[in-house]
Structures are given as C-alpha cells and as structure tokens.
mmCIF file of C-alpha atoms in Angstrom:
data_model
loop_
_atom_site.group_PDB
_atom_site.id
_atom_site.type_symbol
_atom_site.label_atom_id
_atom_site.label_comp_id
_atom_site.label_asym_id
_atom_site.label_seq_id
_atom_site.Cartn_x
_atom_site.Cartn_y
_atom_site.Cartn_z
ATOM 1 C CA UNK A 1 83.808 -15.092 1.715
ATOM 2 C CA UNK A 2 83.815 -18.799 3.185
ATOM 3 C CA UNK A 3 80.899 -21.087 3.003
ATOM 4 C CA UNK A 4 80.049 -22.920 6.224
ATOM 5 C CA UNK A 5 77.297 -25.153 5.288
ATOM 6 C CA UNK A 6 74.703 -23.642 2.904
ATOM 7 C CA UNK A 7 75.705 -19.869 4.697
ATOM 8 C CA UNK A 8 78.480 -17.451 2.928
ATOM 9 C CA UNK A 9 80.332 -15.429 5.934
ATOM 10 C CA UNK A 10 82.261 -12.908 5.490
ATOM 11 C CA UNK A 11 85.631 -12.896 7.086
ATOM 12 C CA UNK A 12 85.258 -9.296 8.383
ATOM 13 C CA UNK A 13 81.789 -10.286 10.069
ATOM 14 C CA UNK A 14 81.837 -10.513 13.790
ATOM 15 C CA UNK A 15 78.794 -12.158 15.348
ATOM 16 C CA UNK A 16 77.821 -11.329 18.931
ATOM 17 C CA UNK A 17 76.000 -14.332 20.697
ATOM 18 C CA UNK A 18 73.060 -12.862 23.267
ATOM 19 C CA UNK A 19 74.080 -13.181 27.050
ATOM 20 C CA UNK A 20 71.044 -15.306 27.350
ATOM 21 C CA UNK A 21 72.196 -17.906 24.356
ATOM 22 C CA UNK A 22 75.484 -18.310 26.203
ATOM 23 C CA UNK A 23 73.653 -19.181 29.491
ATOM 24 C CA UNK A 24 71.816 -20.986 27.440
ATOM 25 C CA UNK A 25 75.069 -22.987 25.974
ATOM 26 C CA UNK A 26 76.297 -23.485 29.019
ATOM 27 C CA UNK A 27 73.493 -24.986 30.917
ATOM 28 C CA UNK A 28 73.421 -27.403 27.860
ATOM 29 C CA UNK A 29 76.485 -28.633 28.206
ATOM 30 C CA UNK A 30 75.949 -29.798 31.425
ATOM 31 C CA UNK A 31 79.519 -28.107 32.676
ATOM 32 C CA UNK A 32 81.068 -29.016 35.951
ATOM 33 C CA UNK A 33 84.197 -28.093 38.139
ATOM 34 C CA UNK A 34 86.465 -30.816 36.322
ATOM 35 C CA UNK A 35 85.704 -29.415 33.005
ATOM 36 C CA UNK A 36 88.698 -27.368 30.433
ATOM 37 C CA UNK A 37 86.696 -24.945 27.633
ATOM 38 C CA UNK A 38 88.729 -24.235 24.547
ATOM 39 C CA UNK A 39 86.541 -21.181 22.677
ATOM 40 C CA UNK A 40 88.494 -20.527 19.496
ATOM 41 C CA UNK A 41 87.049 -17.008 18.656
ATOM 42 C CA UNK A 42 85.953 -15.657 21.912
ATOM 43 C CA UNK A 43 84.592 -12.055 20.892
ATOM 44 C CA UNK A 44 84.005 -10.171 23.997
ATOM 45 C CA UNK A 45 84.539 -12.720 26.177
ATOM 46 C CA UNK A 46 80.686 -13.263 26.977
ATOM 47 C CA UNK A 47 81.249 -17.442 26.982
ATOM 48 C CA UNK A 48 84.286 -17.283 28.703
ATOM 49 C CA UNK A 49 82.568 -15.537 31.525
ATOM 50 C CA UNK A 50 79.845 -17.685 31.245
ATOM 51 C CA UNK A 51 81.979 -21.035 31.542
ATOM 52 C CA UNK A 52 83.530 -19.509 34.765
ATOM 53 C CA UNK A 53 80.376 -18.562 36.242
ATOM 54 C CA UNK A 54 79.487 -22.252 36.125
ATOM 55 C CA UNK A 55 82.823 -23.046 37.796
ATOM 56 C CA UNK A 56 84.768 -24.650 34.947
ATOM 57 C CA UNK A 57 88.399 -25.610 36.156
ATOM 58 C CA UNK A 58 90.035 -23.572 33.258
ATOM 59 C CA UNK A 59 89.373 -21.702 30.205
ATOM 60 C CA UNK A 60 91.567 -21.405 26.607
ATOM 61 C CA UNK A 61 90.281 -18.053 24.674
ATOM 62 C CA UNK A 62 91.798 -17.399 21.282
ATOM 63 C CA UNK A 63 90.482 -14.102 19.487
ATOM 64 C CA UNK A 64 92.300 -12.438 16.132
ATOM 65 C CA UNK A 65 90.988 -9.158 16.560
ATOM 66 C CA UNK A 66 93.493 -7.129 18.836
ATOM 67 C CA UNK A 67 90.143 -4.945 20.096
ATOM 68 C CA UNK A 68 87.967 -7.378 20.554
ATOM 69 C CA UNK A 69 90.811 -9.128 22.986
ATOM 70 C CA UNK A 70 91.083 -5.735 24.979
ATOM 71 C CA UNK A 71 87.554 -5.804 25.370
ATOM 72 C CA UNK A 72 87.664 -9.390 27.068
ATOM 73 C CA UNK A 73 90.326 -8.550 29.064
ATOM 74 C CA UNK A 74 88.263 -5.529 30.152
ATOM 75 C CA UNK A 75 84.930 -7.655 30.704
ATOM 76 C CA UNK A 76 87.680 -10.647 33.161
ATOM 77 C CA UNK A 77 88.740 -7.933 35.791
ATOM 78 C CA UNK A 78 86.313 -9.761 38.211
ATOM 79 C CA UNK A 79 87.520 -13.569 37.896
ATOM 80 C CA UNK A 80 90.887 -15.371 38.802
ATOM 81 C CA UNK A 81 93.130 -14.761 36.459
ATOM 82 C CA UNK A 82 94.815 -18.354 36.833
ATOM 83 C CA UNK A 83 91.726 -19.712 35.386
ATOM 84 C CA UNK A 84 91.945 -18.469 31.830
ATOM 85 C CA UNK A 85 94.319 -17.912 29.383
ATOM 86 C CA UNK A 86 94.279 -15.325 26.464
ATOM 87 C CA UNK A 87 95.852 -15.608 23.110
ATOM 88 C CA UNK A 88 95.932 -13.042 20.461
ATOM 89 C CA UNK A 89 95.766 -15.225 17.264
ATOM 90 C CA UNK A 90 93.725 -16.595 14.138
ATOM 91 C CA UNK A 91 92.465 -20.114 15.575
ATOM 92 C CA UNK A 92 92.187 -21.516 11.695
ATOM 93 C CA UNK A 93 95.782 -20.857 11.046
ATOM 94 C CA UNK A 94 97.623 -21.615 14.348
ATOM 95 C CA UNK A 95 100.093 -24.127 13.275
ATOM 96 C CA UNK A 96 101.336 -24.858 17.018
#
C-alpha cells in the first residue's frame, strides 16, 4: 500500500478515468499543436487519444502492465504512429 495524500492505494489497483473526464482534462489544459504530453501510467490509452484528438505535436506513454499496453496499442490503430511513443515500464522506477 502507498499513501498519496490522506488516500492508501494499492499497488495492484488500476483506476480507469471516464472518457468524458479526459475530454474534460484536456480542454483544461488549454492544449495546442506545439504542445509534447508525457502520461506516466497511461492505462488504456484513453488520454493519449484524447491529447491527439486535440492535435498535440507528440505524445510519451509509459504503462507497467504488459496488457494494459496491448490494449493501447489496440485502441492507436487509427492515429499516426510518429506521434506517440510507447514504453513498457514502471514510471516510479525508471532510472534513465
């Protein structure tokens, strides 16, 4: 278990953020054309399609979970592959 503020998470929990939240996220940030996303733990890939709906230049997805990677791959057939890159590997302990 971690603590991440007053919340205990379990390292085994995976959290899937509504499409409409990461619309949501997106439209926040105000994201343009000239813009690079890094997501650290990108799931299913639901921000990183959101980012490159709203045209971001390029996109850095990390994800630990081999499946959940597959799955993102999977959900990208549709976009330009030059504009993302996928790595297989624990963001918190990437010593690169």
């Amino acid at each position: 278990m971690a603590q991440i503020g007053t919340h205990t998470v379990s390292p085994n929990k995976i959290w899937i953020i509504p499409e409409h939240t990461v619309a949501l996220l997106c439209d926040l940030a105000q994201l343009t054309t000239n813009d690079i996303v890094l997501n650290p733990c990108c799931g299913q890939g639901r921000l990183l399609s959101s980012t490159l709906q709203h045209g971001v230049q390029k996109v850095y997805d990390i994800e630990s979970d081999p499946n959940l990677l597959s799955s993102t791959k999977s959900a990208l057939k549709s976009y330009d592959s030059s504009r993302y890159i996928l790595r297989q590997h624990d963001f918190l302990q990437w010593n690169e």
